Short mmCIF file of C-alpha atoms and ligand atoms in Angstrom, two decimals:
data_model
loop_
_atom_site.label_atom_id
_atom_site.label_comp_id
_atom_site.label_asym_id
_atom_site.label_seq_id
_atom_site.Cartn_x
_atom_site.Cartn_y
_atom_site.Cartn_z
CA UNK Z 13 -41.32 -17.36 35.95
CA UNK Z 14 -37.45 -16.88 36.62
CA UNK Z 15 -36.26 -13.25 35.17
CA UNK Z 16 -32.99 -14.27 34.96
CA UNK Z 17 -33.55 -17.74 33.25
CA UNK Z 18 -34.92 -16.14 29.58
CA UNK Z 19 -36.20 -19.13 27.16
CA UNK Z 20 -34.71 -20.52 23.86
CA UNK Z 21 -34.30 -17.27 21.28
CA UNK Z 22 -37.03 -16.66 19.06
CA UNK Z 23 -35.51 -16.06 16.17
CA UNK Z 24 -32.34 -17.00 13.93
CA UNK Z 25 -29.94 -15.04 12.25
CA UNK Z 26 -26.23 -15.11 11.36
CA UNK Z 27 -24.08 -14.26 14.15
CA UNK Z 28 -21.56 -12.72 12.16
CA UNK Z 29 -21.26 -9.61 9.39
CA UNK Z 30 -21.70 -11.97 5.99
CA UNK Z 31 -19.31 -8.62 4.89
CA UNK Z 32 -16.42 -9.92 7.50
CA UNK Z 33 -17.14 -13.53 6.62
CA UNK Z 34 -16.08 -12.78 3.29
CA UNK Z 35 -12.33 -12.24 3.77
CA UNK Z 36 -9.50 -13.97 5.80
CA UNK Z 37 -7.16 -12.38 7.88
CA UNK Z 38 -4.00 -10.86 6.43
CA UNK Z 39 -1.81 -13.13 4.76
CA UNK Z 40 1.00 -10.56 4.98
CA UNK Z 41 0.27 -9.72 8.75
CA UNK Z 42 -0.02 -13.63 9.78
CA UNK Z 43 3.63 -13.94 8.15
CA UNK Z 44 4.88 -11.82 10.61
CA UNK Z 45 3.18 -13.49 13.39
CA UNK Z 46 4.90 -16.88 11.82
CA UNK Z 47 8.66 -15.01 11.67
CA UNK Z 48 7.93 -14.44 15.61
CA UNK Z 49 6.54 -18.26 16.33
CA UNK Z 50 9.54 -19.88 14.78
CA UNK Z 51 11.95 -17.22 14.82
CA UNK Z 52 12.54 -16.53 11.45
CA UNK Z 53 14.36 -13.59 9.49
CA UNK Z 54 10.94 -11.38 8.77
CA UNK Z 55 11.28 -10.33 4.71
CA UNK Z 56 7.79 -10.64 4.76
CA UNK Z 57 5.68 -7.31 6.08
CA UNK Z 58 7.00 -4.05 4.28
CA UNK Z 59 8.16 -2.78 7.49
CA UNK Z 60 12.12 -0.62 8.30
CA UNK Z 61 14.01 -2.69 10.38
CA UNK Z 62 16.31 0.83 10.88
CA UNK Z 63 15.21 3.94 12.50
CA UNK Z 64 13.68 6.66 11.37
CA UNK Z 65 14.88 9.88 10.93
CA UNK Z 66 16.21 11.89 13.79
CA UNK Z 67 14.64 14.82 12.90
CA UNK Z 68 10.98 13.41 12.33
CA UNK Z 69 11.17 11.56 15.72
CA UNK Z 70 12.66 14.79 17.49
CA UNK Z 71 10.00 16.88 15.93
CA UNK Z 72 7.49 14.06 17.43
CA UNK Z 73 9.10 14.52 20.86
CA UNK Z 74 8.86 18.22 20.87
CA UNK Z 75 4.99 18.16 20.03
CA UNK Z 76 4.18 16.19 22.88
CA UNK Z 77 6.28 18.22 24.85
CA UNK Z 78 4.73 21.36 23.40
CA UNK Z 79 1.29 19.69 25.17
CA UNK Z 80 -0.02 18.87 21.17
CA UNK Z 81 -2.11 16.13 22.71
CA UNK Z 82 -5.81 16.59 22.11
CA UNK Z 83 -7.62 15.72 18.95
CA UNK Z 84 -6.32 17.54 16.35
CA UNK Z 85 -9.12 19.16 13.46
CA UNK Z 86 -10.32 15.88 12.60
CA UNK Z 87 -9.21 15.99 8.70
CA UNK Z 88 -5.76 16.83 9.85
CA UNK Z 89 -3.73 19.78 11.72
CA UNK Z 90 -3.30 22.96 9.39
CA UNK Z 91 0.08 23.26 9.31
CA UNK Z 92 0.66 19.22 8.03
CA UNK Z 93 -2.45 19.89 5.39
CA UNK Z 94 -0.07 22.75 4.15
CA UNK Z 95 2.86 21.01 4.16
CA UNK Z 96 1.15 18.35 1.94
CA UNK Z 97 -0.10 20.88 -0.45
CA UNK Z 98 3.02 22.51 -0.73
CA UNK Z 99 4.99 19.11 -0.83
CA UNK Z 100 2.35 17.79 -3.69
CA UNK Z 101 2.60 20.83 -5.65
CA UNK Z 102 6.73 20.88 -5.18
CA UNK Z 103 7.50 17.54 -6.42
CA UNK Z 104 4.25 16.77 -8.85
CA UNK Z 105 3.21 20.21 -9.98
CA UNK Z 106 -0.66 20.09 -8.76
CA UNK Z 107 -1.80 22.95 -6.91
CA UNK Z 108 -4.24 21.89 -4.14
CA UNK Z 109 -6.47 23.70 -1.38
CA UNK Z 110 -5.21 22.04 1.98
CA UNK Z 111 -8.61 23.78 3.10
CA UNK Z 112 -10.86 21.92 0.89
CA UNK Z 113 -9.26 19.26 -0.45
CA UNK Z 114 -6.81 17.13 2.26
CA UNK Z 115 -7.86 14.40 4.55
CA UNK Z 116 -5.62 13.15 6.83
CA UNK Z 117 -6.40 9.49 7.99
CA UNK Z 118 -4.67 7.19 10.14
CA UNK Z 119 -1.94 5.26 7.55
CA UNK Z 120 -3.03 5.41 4.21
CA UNK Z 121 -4.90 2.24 4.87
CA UNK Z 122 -7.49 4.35 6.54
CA UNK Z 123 -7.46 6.89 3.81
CA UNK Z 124 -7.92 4.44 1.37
CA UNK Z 125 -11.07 2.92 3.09
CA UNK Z 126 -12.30 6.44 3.92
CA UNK Z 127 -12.57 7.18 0.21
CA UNK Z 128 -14.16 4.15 -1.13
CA UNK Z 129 -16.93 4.43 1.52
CA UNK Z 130 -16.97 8.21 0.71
CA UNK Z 131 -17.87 6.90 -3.31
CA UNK Z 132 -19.27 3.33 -3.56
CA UNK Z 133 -23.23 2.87 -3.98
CA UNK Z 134 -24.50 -0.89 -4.15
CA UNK Z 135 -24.04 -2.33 -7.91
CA UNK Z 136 -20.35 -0.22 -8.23
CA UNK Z 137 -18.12 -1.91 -9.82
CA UNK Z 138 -14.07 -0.87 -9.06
CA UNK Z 139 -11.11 -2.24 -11.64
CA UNK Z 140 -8.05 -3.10 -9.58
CA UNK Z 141 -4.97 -4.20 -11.30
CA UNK Z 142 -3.93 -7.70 -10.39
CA UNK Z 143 -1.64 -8.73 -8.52
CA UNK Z 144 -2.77 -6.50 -5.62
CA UNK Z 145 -1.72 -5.20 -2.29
CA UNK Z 146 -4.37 -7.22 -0.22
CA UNK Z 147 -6.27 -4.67 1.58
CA UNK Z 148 -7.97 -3.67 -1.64
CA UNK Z 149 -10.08 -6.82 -1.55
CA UNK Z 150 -11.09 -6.02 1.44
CA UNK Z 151 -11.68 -2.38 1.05
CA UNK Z 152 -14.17 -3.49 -1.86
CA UNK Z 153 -16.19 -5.75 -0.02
CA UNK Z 154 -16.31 -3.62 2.98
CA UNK Z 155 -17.60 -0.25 1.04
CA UNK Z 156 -19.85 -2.85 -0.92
CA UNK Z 157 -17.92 -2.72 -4.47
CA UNK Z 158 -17.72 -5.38 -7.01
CA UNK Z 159 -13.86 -5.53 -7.92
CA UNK Z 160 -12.89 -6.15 -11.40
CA UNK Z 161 -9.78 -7.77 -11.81
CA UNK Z 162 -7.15 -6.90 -14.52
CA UNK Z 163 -3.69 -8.60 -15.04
CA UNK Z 164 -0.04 -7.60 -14.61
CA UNK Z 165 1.40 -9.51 -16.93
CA UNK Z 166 5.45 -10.81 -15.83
CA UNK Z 167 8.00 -10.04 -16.54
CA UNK Z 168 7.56 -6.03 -17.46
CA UNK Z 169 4.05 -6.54 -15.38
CA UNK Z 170 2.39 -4.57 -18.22
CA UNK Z 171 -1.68 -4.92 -18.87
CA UNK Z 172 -3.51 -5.32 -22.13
CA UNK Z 173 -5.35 -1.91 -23.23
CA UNK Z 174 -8.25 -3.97 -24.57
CA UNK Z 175 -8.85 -6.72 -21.29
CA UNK Z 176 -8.55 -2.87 -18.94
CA UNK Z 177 -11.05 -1.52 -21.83
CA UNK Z 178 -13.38 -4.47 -21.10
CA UNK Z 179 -13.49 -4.04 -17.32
CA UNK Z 180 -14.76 -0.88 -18.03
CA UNK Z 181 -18.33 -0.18 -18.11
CA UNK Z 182 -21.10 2.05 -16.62
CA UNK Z 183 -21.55 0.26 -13.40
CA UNK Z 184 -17.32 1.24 -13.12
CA UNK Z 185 -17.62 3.90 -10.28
CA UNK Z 186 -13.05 3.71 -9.93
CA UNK Z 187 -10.24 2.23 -10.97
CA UNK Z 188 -7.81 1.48 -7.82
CA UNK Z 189 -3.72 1.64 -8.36
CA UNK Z 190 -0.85 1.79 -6.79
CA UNK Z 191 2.28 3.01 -8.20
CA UNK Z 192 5.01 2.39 -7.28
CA UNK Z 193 3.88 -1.19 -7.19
CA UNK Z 194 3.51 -3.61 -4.26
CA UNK Z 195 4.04 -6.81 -4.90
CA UNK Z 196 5.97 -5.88 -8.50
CA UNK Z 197 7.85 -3.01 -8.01
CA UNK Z 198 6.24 -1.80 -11.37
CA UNK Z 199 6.10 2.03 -11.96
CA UNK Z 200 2.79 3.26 -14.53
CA UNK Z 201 4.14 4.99 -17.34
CA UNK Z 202 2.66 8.25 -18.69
CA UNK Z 203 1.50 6.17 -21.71
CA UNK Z 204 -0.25 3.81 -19.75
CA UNK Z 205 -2.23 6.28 -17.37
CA UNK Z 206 -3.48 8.24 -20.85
CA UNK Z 207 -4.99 4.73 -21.38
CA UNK Z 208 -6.03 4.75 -18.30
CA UNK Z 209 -6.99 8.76 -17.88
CA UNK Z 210 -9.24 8.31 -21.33
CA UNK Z 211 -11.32 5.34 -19.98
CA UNK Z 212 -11.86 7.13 -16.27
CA UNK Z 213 -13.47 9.93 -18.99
CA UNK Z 214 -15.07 7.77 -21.40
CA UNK Z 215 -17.43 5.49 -18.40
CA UNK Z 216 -16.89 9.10 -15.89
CA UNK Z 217 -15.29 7.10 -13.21
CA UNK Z 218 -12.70 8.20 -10.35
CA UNK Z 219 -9.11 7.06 -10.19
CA UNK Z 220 -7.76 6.39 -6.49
CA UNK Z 221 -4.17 6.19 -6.76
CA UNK Z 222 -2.26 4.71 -3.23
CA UNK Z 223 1.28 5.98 -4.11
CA UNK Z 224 2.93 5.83 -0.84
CA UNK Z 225 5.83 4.25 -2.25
CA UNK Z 226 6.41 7.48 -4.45
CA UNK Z 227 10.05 8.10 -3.48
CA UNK Z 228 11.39 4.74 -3.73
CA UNK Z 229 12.28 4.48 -7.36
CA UNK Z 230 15.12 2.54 -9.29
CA UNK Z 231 17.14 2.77 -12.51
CA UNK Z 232 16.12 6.01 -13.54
CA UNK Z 233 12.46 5.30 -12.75
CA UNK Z 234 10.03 8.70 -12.47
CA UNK Z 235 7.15 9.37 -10.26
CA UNK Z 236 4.11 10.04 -11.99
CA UNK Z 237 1.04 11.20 -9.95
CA UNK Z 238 -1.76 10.53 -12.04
CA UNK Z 239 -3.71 13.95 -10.68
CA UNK Z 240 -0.88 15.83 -12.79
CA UNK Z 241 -2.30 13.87 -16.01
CA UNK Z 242 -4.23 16.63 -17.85
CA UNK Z 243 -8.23 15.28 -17.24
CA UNK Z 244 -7.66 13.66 -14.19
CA UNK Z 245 -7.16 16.41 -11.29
CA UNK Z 246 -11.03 16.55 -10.92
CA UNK Z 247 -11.25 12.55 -11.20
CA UNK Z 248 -8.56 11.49 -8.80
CA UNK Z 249 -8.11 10.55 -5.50
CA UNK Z 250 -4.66 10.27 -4.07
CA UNK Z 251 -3.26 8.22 -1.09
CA UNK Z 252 0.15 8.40 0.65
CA UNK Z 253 1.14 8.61 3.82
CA UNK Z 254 4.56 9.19 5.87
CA UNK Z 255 4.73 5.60 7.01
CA UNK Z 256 7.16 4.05 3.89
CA UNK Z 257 8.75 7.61 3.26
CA UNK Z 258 9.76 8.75 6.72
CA UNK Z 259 10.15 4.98 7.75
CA UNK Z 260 7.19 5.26 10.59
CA UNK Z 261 4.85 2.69 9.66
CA UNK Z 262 3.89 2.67 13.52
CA UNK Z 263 2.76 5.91 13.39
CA UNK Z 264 0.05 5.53 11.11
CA UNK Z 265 -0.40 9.19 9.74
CA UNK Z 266 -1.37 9.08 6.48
CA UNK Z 267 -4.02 11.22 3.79
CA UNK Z 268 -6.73 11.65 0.74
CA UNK Z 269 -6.32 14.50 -1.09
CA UNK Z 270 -9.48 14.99 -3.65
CA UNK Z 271 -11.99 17.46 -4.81
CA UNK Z 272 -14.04 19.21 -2.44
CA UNK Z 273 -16.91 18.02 -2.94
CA UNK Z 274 -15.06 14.41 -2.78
CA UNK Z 275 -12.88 15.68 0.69
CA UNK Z 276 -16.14 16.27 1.67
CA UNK Z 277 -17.62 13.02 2.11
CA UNK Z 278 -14.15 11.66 3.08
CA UNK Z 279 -13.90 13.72 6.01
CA UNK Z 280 -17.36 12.47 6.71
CA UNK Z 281 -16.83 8.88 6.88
CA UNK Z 282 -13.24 9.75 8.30
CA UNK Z 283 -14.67 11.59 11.30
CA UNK Z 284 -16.79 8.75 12.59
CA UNK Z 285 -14.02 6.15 11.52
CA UNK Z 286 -11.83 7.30 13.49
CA UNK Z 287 -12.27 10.81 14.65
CA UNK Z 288 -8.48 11.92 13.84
CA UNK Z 289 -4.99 10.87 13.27
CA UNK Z 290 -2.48 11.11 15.99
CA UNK Z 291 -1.92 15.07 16.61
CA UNK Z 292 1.76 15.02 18.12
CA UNK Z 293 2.69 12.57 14.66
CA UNK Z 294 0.99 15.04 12.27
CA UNK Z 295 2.91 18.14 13.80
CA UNK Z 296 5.99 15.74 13.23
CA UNK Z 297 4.71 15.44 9.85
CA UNK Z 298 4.64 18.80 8.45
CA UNK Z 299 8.48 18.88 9.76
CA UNK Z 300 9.16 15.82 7.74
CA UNK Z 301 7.18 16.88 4.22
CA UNK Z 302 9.99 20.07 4.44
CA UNK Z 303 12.81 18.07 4.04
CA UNK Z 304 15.39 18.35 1.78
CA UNK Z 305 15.59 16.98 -2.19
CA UNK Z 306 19.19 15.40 -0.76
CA UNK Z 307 16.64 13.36 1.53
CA UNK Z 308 14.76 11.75 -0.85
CA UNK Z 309 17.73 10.98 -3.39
CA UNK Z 310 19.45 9.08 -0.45
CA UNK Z 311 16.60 7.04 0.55
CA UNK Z 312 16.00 6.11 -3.19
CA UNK Z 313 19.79 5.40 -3.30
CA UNK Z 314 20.14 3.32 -0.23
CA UNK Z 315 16.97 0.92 -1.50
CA UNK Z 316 18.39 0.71 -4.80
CA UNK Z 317 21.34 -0.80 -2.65
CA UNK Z 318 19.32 -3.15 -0.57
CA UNK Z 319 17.44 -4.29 -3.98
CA UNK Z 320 20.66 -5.74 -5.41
CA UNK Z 321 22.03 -6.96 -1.86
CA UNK Z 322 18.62 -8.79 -1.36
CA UNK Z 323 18.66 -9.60 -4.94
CA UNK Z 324 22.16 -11.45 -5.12
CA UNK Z 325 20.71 -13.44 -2.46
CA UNK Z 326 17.61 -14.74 -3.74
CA UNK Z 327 19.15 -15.56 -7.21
CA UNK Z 328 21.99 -16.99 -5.80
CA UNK Z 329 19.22 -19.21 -3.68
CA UNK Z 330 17.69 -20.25 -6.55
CA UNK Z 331 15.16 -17.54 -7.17
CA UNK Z 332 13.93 -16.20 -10.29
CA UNK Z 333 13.54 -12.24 -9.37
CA UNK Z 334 11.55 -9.79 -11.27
CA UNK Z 335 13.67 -6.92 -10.75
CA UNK Z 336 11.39 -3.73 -9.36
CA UNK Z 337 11.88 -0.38 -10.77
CA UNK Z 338 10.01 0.80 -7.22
CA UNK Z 339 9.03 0.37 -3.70
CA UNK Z 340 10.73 -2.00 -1.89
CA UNK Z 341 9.57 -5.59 -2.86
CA UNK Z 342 10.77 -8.35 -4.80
CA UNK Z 343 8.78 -10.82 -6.32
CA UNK Z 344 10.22 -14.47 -7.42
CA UNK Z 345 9.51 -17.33 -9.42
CA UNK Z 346 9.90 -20.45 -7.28
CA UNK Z 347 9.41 -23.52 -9.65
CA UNK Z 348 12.62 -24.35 -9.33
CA UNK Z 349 11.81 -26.04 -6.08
CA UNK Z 350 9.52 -28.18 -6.81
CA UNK Z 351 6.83 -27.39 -4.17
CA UNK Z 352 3.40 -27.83 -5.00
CA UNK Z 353 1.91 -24.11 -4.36
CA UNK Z 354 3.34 -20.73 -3.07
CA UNK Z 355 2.08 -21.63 0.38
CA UNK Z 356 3.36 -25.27 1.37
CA UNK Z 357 6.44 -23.47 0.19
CA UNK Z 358 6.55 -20.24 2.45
CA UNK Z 359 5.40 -22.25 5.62
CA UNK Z 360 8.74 -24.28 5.03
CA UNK Z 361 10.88 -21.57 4.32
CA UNK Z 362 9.72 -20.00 7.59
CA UNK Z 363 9.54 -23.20 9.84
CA UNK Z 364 12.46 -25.17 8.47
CA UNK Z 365 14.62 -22.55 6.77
CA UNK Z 366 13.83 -19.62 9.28
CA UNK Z 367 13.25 -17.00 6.86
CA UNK Z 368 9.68 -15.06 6.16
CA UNK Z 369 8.09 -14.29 2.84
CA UNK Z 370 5.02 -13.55 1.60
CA UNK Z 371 2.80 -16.29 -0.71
CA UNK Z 372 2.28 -14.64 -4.22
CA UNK Z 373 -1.37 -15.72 -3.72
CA UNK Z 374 -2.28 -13.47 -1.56
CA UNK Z 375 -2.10 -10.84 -4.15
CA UNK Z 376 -4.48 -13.08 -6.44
CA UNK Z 377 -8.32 -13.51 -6.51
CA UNK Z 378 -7.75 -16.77 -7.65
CA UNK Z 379 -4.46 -18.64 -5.54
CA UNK Z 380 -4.04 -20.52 -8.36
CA UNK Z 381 -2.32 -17.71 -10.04
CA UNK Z 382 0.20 -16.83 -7.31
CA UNK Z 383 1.30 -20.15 -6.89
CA UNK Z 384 4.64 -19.89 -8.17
CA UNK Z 385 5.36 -16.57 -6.48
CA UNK Z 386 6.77 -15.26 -3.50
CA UNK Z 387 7.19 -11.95 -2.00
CA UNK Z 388 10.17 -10.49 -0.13
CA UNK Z 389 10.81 -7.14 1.16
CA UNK Z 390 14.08 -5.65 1.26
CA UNK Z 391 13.40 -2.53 4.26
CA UNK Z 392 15.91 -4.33 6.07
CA UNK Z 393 19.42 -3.65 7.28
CA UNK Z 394 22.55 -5.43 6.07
CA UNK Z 395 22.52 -7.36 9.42
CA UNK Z 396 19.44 -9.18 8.64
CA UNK Z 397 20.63 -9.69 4.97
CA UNK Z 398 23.44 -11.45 6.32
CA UNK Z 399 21.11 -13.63 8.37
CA UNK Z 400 19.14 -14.26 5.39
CA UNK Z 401 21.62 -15.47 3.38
CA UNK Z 402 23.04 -17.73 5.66
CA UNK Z 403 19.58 -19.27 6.13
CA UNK Z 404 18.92 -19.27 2.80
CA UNK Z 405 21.92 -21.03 1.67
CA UNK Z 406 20.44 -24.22 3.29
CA UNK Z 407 18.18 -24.21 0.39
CA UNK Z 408 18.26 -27.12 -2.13
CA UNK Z 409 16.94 -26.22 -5.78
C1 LIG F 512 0.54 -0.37 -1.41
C2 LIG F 512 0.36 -0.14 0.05
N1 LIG F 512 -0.58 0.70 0.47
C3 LIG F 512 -0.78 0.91 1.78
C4 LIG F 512 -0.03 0.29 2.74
C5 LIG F 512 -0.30 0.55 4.19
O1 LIG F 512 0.03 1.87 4.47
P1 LIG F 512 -0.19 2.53 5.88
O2 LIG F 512 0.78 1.92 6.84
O3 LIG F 512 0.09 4.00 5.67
O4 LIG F 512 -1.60 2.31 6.28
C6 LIG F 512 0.98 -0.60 2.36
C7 LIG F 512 1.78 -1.30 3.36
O5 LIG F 512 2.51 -2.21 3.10
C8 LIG F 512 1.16 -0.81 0.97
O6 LIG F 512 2.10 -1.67 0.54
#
């Protein structure tokens, strides 16, 4: 017998996860990949096209220079867990332990994922409000959670109390939300997350709340974290991350913060994960979470700006925008063209008209109820506006 000649396996079994099998790539990340291949403005992934802020990358510089490269504590350097509690409890009025209650993850998609491995046993069930930033189909199917899907209904993107009632039951282990909203640029109303707060109580489920668009509100629109709802401190689990504010989505430095006995597990899972965020970035970090209220008005101001610049060019393109009241998307109506589905029509807007969105069914279990959207992002500088709207003005409607 030949060693190294082995016979025909014995046995048969899928190659692959059946877990991974389940999803395709990201929409939103192949749309940037398309922008590149046929050189298209990119309004598609919710990423700056201006620099970040001196100070942040300065403070950055300085770390490394300071020698701040080994592994920091791996659920995040003590002096950025502080500056998150003290940041948390400045601008939302909840007092946390950055001992016992912070984990600091790499981007808040990591955070995110962290904490639903950290809670989900087999036969959990998780409501997400739909349409949905895409890694939260994902993140269900990897922890092994059933999602149940409620509506945003267009034009306020408001739900109906009774269909979020009936999602509810005792399999619900959390309700997942994101406020502000990507894709609608909706911002949850303290009426709506008592609705909310009162079924988490009724069917004792968790809330995990991504809000890493928090400072990039519109028209007079407020913040709410839903850990400052009376009931919900010991039932919530909130995401952010410096990537959107501090315009570093590169850096991927982002954070849980939850109960202890909920940190717990999430530094658990986050430790083997990933062992630690980057410990130069999270020194930068704790510089960044000090800055100044001025700051944060003038980011929220200069968005508001791009929302109208970006918006005076889709309408006058033939768009129908839903205005956002936060973070830093807009999504359109686009049966005005005449396409069949959201997707024939993005791959022509990128390949023939050279500009990059995002299909609205990628925020939809079902496609079929994107299909008239699109997404575009307006992080972008009035330079690439301008190229936009040239583009865009080759559009027939
Ligand atoms: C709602 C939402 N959550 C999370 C992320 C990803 O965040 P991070 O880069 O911190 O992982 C994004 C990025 O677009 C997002 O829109």
């Amino acid at each position: 017998m030949n060693p190294a000649r082995p016979g025909p396996a014995v046995t048969t079994k899928p190659k692959l996860s059946a877990k991974a099998e389940r999803f395709t790539e990201s929409v939103i990340r192949e749309m940037t990949r398309l922008a590149l291949k046929y050189g298209a403005v990119n309004l598609s992934q919710g990423f700056p096209d201006f620099p970040a802020p001196a100070e942040i990358k300065e403070a950055a510089k300085q770390a490394i220079d300071a020698d701040l490269n080994q592994y920091a504590i791996t659920w995040g350097a003590k002096r950025f867990r502080d500056a998150i509690a003290q940041k948390f409890e400045r601008t939302q009025g909840v007092a946390v332990d950055p001992e016992r209650e912070i984990t600091v993850c790499c981007g808040s998609t990591e955070a995110m994922m962290s904490s639903m491995m950290a809670i989900i046993n087999p036969g959990d069930e998780v409501v997400v409000f739909e349409p949905f930033y895409e890694n939260y189909g994902p993140d269900a199917i990897l922890s092994g959670a059933t999602p149940r899907f409620v509506k945003l209904r267009a034009p306020d993107w408001t739900f109906d109390p009774d269909e979020l009632a009936a999602a509810f039951g005792p399999a619900t282990k959390a309700i997942i939300l994101n406020t502000p909203n990507n894709p609608t640029g909706k911002v949850f109303e303290r009426a709506e997350f008592e609705c909310i707060r009162d079924l988490c109580v009724r069917w004792n489920a968790f809330a995990i709340t991504d809000e890493i668009y928090e400072h990039m509100l519109y028209d007079g629109a407020r913040h709410i974290s839903l850990a400052s709802v009376e009931g919900m401190r010991e039932r919530t689990i909130t995401i952010n991350a410096l990537s959107k504010t501090y315009s570093v989505t590169g850096w991927r430095v982002g954070w849980a913060i939850a109960p202890p006995d909920v940190t717990s597990a999430i530094r658990k899972v986050h430790d083997f994960l990933t062992v630690g965020a980057a410990a130069p970035l999270q020194e930068a970090g704790a510089v960044a979470m000090h800055f100044s209220e001025e700051y944060y008005a003038t980011l929220a101001r200069e968005y508001a700006a791009r929302r109208d610049r970006l918006m005076g060019i889709l309408t006058g393109a033939g768009f129908r925008c839903f205005k956002p009241r936060g973070a830093y998307y807009i999504m359109t109506d686009i049966s005005a063209f005449g396409f069949p589905d959201d997707v024939s029509f993005a791959r022509y807007l990128v390949k023939d008209i050279g500009v990059a969105a995002v299909p609205g069914s990628s925020f939809y279990q079902d496609p079929a109820d994107g299909s008239t959207h699109l997404r575009f992002t307006f992080c972008k500088t009035e330079k690439t506006f301008q190229a936009a709207a040239e583009r865009l003005a080759k559009l027939k409607f």
